[in-house]
Tab-separated table of C-alpha atoms in Angstrom:
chain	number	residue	atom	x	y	z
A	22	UNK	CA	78.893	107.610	113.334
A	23	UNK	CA	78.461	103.856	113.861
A	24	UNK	CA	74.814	102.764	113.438
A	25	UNK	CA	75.242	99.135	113.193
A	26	UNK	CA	71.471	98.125	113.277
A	27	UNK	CA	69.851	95.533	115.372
A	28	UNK	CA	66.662	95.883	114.870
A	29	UNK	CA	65.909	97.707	111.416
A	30	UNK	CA	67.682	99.412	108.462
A	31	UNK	CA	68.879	102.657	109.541
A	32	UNK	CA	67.846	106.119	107.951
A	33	UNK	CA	70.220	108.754	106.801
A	34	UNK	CA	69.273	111.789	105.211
A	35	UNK	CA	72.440	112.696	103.561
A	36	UNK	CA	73.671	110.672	100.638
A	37	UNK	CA	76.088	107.599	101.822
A	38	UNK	CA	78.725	108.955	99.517
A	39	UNK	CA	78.774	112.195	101.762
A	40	UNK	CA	78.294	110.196	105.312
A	41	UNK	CA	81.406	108.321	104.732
A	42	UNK	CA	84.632	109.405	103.554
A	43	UNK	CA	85.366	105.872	102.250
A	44	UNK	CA	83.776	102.988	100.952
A	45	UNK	CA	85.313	99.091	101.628
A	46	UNK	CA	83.348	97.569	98.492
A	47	UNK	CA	83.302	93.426	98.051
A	48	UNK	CA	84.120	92.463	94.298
A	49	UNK	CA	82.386	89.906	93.573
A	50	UNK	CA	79.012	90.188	93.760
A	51	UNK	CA	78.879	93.445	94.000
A	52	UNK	CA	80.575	95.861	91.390
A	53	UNK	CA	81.342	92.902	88.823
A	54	UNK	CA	80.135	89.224	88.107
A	55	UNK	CA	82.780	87.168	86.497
A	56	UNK	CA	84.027	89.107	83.815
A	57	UNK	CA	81.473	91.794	83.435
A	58	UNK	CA	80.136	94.760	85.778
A	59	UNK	CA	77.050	94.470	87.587
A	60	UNK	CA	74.524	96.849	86.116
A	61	UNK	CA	74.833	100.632	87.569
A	62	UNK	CA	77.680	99.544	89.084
A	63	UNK	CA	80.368	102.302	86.957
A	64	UNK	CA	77.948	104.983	87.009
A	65	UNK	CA	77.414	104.583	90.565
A	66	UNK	CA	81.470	104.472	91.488
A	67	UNK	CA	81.570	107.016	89.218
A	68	UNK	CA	79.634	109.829	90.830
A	69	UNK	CA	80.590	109.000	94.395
A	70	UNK	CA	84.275	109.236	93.919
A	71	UNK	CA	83.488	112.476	92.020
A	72	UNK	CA	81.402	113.389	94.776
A	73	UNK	CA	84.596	112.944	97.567
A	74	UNK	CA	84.140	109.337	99.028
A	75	UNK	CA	87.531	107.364	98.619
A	76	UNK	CA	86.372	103.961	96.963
A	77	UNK	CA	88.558	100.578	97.820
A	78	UNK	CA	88.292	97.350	97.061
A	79	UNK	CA	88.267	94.531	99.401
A	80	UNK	CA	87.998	91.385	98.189
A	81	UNK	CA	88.297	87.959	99.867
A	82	UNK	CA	89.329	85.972	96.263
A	83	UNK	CA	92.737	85.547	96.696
A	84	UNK	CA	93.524	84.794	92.774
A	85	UNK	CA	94.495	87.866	91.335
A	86	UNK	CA	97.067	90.352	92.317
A	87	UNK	CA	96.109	93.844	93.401
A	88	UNK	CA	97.395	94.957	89.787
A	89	UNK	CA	95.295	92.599	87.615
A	90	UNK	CA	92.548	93.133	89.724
A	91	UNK	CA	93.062	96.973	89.431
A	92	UNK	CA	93.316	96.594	85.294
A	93	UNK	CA	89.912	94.766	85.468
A	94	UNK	CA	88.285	97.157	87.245
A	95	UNK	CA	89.997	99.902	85.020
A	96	UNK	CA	88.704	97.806	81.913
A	97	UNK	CA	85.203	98.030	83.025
A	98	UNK	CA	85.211	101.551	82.972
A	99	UNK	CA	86.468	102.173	86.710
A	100	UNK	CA	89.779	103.567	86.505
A	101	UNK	CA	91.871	101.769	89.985
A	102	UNK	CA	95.313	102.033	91.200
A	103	UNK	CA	96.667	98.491	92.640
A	104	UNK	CA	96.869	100.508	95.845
A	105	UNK	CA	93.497	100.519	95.936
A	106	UNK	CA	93.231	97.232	96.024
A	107	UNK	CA	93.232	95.227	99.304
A	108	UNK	CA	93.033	91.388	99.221
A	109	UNK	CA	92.515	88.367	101.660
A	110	UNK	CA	95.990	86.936	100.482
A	111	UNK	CA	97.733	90.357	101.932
A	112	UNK	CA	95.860	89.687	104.532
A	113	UNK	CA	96.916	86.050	105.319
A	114	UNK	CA	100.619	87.106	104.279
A	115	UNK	CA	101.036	89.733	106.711
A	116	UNK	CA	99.860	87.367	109.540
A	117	UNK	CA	102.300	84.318	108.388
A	118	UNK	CA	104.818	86.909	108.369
A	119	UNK	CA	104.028	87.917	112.304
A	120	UNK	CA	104.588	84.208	113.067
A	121	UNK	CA	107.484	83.462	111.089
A	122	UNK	CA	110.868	84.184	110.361
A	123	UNK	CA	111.689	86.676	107.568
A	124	UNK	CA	112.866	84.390	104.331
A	125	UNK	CA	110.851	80.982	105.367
A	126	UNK	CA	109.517	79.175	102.769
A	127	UNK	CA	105.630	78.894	102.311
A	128	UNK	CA	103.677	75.945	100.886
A	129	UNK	CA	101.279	78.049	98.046
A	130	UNK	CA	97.919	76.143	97.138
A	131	UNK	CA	96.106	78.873	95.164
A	132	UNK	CA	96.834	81.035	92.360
A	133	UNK	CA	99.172	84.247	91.598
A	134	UNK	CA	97.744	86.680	93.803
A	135	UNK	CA	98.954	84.386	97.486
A	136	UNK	CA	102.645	84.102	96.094
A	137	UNK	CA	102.776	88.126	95.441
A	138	UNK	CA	101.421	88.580	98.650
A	139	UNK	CA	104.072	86.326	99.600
A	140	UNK	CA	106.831	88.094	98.373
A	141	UNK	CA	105.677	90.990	99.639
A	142	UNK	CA	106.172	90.167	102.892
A	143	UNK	CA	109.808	88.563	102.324
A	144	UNK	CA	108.512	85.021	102.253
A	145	UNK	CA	109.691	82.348	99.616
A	146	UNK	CA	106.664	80.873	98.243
A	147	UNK	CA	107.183	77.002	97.076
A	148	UNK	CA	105.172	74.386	95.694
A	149	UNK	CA	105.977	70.884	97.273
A	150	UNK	CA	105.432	69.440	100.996
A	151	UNK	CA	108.619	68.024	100.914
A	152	UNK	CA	110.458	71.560	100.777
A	153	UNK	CA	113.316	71.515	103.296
A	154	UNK	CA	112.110	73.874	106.265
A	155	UNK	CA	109.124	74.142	105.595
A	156	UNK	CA	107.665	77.101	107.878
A	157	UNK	CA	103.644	77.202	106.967
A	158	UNK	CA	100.979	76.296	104.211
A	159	UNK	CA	98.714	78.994	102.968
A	160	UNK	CA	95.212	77.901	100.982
A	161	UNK	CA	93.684	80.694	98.820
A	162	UNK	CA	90.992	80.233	95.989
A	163	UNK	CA	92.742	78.832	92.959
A	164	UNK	CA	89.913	78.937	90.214
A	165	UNK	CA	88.131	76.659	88.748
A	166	UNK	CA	90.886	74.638	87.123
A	167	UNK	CA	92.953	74.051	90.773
A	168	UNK	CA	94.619	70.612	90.244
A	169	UNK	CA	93.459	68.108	92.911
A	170	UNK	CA	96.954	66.977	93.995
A	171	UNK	CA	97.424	70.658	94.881
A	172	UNK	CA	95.264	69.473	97.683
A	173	UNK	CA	97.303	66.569	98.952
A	174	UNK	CA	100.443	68.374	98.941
A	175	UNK	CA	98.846	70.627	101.277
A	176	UNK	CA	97.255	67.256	103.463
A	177	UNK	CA	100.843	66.056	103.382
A	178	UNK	CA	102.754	69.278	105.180
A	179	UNK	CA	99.786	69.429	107.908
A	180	UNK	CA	99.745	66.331	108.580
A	181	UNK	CA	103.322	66.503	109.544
A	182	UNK	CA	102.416	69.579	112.069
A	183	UNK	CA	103.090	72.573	109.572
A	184	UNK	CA	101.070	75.316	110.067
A	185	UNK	CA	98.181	75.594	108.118
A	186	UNK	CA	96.505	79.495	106.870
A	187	UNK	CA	93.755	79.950	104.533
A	188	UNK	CA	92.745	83.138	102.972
A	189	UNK	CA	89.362	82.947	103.562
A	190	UNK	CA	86.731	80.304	104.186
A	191	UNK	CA	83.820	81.821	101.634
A	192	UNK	CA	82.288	78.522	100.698
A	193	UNK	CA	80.754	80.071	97.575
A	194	UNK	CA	81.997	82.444	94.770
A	195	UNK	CA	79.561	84.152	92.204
A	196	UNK	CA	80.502	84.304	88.501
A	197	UNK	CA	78.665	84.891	85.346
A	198	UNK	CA	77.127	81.320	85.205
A	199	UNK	CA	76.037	81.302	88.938
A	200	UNK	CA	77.481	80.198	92.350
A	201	UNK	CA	80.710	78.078	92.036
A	202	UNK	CA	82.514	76.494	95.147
A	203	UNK	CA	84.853	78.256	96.784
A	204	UNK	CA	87.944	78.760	98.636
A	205	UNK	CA	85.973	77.081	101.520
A	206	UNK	CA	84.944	74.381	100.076
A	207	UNK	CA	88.661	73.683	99.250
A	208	UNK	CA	89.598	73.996	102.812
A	209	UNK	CA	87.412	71.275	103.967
A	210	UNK	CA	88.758	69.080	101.496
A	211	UNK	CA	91.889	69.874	103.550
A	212	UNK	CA	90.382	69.594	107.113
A	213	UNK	CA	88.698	66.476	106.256
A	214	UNK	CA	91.876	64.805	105.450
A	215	UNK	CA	93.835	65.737	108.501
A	216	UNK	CA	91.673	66.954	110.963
A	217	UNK	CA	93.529	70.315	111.685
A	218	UNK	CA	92.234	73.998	111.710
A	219	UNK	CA	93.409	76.909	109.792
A	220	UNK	CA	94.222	79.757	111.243
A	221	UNK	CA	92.010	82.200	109.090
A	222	UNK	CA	92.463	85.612	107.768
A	223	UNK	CA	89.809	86.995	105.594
A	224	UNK	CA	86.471	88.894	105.800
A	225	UNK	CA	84.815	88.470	108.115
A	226	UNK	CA	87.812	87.969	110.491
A	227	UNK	CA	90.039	90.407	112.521
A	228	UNK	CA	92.831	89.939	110.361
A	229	UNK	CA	91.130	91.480	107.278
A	230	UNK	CA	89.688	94.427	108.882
A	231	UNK	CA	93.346	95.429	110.324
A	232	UNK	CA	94.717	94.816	106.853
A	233	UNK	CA	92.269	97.211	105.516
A	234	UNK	CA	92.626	100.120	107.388
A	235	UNK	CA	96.376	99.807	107.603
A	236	UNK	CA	95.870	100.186	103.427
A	237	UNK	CA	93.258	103.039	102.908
A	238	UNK	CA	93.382	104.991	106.165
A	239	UNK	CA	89.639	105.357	106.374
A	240	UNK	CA	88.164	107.236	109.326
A	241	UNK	CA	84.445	106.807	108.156
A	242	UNK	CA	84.650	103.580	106.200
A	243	UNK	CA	81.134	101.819	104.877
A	244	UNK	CA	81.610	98.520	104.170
A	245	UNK	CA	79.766	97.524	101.089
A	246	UNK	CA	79.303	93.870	100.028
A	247	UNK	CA	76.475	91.348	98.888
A	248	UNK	CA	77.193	88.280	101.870
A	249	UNK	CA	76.061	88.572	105.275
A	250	UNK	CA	78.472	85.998	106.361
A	251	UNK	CA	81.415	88.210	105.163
A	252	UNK	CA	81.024	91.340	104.427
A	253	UNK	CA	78.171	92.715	106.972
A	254	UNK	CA	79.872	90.046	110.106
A	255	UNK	CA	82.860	91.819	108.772
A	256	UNK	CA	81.680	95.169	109.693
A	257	UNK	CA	80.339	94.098	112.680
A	258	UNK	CA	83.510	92.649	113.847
A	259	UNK	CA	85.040	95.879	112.590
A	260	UNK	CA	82.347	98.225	114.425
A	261	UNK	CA	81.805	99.943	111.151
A	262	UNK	CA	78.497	100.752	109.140
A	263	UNK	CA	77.706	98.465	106.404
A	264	UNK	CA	75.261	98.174	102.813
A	265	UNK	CA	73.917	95.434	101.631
A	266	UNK	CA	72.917	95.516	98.149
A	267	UNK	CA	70.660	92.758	96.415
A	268	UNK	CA	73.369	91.966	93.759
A	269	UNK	CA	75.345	89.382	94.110
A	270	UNK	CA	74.676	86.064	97.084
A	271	UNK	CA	72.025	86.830	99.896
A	272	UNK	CA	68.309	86.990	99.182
A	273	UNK	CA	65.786	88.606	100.759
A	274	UNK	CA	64.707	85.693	102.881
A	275	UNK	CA	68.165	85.116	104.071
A	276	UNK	CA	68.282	88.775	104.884
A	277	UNK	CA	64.798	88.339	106.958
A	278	UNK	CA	66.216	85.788	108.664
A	279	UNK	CA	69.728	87.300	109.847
A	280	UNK	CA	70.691	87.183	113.128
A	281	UNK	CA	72.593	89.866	114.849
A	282	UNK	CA	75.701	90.082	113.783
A	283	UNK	CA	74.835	89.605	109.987
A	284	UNK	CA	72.042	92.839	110.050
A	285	UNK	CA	73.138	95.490	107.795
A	286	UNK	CA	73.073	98.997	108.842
A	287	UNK	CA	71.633	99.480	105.246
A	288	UNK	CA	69.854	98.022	102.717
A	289	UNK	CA	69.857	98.460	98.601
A	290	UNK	CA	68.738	97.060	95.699
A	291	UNK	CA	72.335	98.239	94.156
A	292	UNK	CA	75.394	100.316	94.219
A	293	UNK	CA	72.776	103.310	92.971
A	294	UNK	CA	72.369	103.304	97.123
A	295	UNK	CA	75.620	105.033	97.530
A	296	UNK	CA	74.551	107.965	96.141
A	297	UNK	CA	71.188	108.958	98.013
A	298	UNK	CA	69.786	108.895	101.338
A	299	UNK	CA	68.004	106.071	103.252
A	300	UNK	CA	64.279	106.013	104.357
A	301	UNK	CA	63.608	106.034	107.828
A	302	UNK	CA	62.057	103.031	109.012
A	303	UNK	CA	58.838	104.103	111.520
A	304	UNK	CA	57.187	101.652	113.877
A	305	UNK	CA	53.484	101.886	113.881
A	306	UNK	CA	51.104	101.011	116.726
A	307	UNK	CA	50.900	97.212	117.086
A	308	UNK	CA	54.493	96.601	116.668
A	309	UNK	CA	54.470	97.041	112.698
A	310	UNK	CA	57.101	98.865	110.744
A	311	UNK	CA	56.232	101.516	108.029
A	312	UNK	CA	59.038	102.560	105.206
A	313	UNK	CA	58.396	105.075	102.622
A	314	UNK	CA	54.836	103.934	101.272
A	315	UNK	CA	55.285	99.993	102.802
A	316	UNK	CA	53.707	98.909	106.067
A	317	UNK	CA	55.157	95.923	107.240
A	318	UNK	CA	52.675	94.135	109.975
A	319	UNK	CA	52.773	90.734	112.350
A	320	UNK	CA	50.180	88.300	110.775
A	321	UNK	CA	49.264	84.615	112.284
A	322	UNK	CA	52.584	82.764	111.308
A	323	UNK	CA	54.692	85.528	109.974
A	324	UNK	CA	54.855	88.867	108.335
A	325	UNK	CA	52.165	90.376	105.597
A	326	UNK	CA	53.265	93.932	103.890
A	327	UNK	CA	50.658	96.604	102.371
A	328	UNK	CA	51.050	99.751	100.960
A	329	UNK	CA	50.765	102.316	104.107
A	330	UNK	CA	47.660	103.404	103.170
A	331	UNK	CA	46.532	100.341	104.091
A	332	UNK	CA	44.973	97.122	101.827
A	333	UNK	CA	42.607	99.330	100.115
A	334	UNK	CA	44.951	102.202	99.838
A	335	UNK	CA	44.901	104.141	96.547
A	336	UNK	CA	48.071	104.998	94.706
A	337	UNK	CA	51.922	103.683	94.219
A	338	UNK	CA	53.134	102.660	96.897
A	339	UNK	CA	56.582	103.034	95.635
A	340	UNK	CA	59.925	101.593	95.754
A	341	UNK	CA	59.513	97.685	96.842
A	342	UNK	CA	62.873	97.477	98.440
A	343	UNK	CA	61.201	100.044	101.372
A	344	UNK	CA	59.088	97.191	101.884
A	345	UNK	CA	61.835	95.039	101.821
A	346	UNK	CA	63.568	97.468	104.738
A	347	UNK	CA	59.752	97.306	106.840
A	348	UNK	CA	60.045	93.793	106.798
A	349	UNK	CA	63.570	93.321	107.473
A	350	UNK	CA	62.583	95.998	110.515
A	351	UNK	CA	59.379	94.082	111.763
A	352	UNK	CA	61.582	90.539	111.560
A	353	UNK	CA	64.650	91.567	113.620
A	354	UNK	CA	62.662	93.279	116.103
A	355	UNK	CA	60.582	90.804	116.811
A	356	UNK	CA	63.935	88.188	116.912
A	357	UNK	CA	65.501	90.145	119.022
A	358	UNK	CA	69.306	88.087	119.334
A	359	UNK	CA	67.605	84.714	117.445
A	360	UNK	CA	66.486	84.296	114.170
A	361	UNK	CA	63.210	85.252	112.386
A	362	UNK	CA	61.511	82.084	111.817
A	363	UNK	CA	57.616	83.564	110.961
A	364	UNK	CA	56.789	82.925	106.772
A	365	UNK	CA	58.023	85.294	104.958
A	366	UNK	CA	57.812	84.199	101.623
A	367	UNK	CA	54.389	85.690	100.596
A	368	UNK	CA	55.074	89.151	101.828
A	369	UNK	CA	58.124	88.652	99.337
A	370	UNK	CA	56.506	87.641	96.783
A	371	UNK	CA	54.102	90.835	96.539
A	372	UNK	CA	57.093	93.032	96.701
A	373	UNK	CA	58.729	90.643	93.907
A	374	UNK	CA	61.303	89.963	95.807
């Protein structure tokens, strides 16, 4: 039941926890921050694994093995099995393993969860450039307190020709203080110093998806995540639905803004979006967009939104975030395959966005 949209936020009128028989949620960003859950985010999980939908989590932070990350999650209040679980350093270990023999040793610059994933697979992770047969160097995010010579062993072994992976090239991460750099900002450190290219396995990349359903199985999956450069080009790779939800990275003007390949099929405030429907989204004569009580319309220089009643319109016009969908339906059609580039600051700002 793809419905990858191009030109507005679909509608659905059955709850997405019924539509889909399993959900690919991002971490970070979107169920927790740092150490703590987002808000609504165990209530949420709650009800729409009660209701049927299979929930697992994909995450492209290659830190933390499927089993700590499954006793976090547990912690919070969202009881997870490590099978559950599916990271980007699985990912990247399965496809060193297609490309090398079983038993090679593997250069590790990252934390716990890439040398588990290692393992896994039957390689040997080490920790020097200088290891005897060398086969490949994997990158993965490391946290915050990553030494810097981690990064020069790393420079060392490519430079001699090994083969360099990375986990994922996310140049941010969100925590509970705010954005940190991350496991892409680490990789350029690399590239910068010798000039090669990884070969690349997390969202929103082939390698990730495969991974994924390999794991869970899903024959409905909705892919659930807060980046459009990750989790919705992720999807689209994939040729699966996707939500968006206002939590974690993207804003509302990067969301106006998206071009193809980054448009959600849906759009939320929160994980609270799982468990109900979605508002159509109606065009209106003149080539405006109406959602739930928002009109969306083209203005000199951009967009303007108004309750659908009009300016003078009496009542509530209800939920902002269906003005947000109006706007983000008015934008991409009138992109088309570019990039919105109208103002559309002020029509956020009276939906407080």
């Amino acid at each position: 039941m793809t419905r990858q949209s191009r030109t507005g936020p679909a509608g659905s009128e059955r709850s997405l926890h019924q539509a889909y028989d399993t959900a690919l949620l991002d971490l970070d960003g979107v169920v927790y921050a740092g150490g703590h859950a987002i808000a609504h985010a165990v209530e949420s999980l709650a009800v729409a694994r009660e209701g049927g939908m299979h929930l697992a989590y994909v995450t492209n932070n290659a830190l933390r093995t499927p089993d700590a990350v499954a006793e976090h999650l547990t912690e919070l209040g969202i009881p997870t099995e490590a099978g559950e679980v599916i990271t980007s350093a699985q990912a990247v270990a399965r496809l060193i393993a297609d490309q090398v023999e079983p038993g090679s040793k593997v250069l590790v610059v990252g934390g716990e969860g890439l040398r588990v994933a290692l393992r896994e697979r039957g390689l040997v992770p080490v920790e020097s450039a200088d290891e005897e047969g060398l086969a490949a160097v994997v990158q993965g995010y490391g946290g915050p307190d990553l030494a810097w010579g981690r990064f020069a062993e790393a420079a060392y072994a490519v430079n001699r020709g090994v083969p360099w992976f990375a986990s994922n090239t996310d140049l941010t991460i969100p925590g509970a203080r705010g954005i940190a750099p991350g496991n892409g900002a680490a990789v350029e450190v690399v590239r910068i110093a010798t000039g090669a290219e990884p070969q690349v396995a997390g969202k929103p990349l082939p390698p990730m998806h495969r991974e994924t359903v390999l794991r869970t199985g899903a024959e409905r999956p909705l892919v659930v995540g807060d980046r459009l450069d990750t989790d919705i080009e992720g999807a689209f790779n994939g040729d699966v639905d996707s939500l968006l939800v206002l939590t974690g990275v993207t804003d509302a003007v990067q969301l106006l803004r998206a071009e193809p390949r980054h448009r959600p099929t849906y759009v939320d405030r929160d994980l609270r979006g799982l468990l109900t429907g979605q508002p159509e989204v109606v065009e209106q004569p003149g080539g405006g967009r109406r959602c739930g009580g928002w009109t969306a319309v083209h203005v000199d220089g951009g967009l303007d939104v108004e309750p659908a009643g009009g300016a003078g319109g009496a009542g509530d016009p209800g939920d902002p975030v269906d003005g947000l969908r109006a706007l983000c339906a008015a934008a991409w059609s009138r992109a088309g395959d570019g990039v919105y580039g109208g103002d559309v600051e002020k029509a956020l700002a009276k939906l407080g966005f």
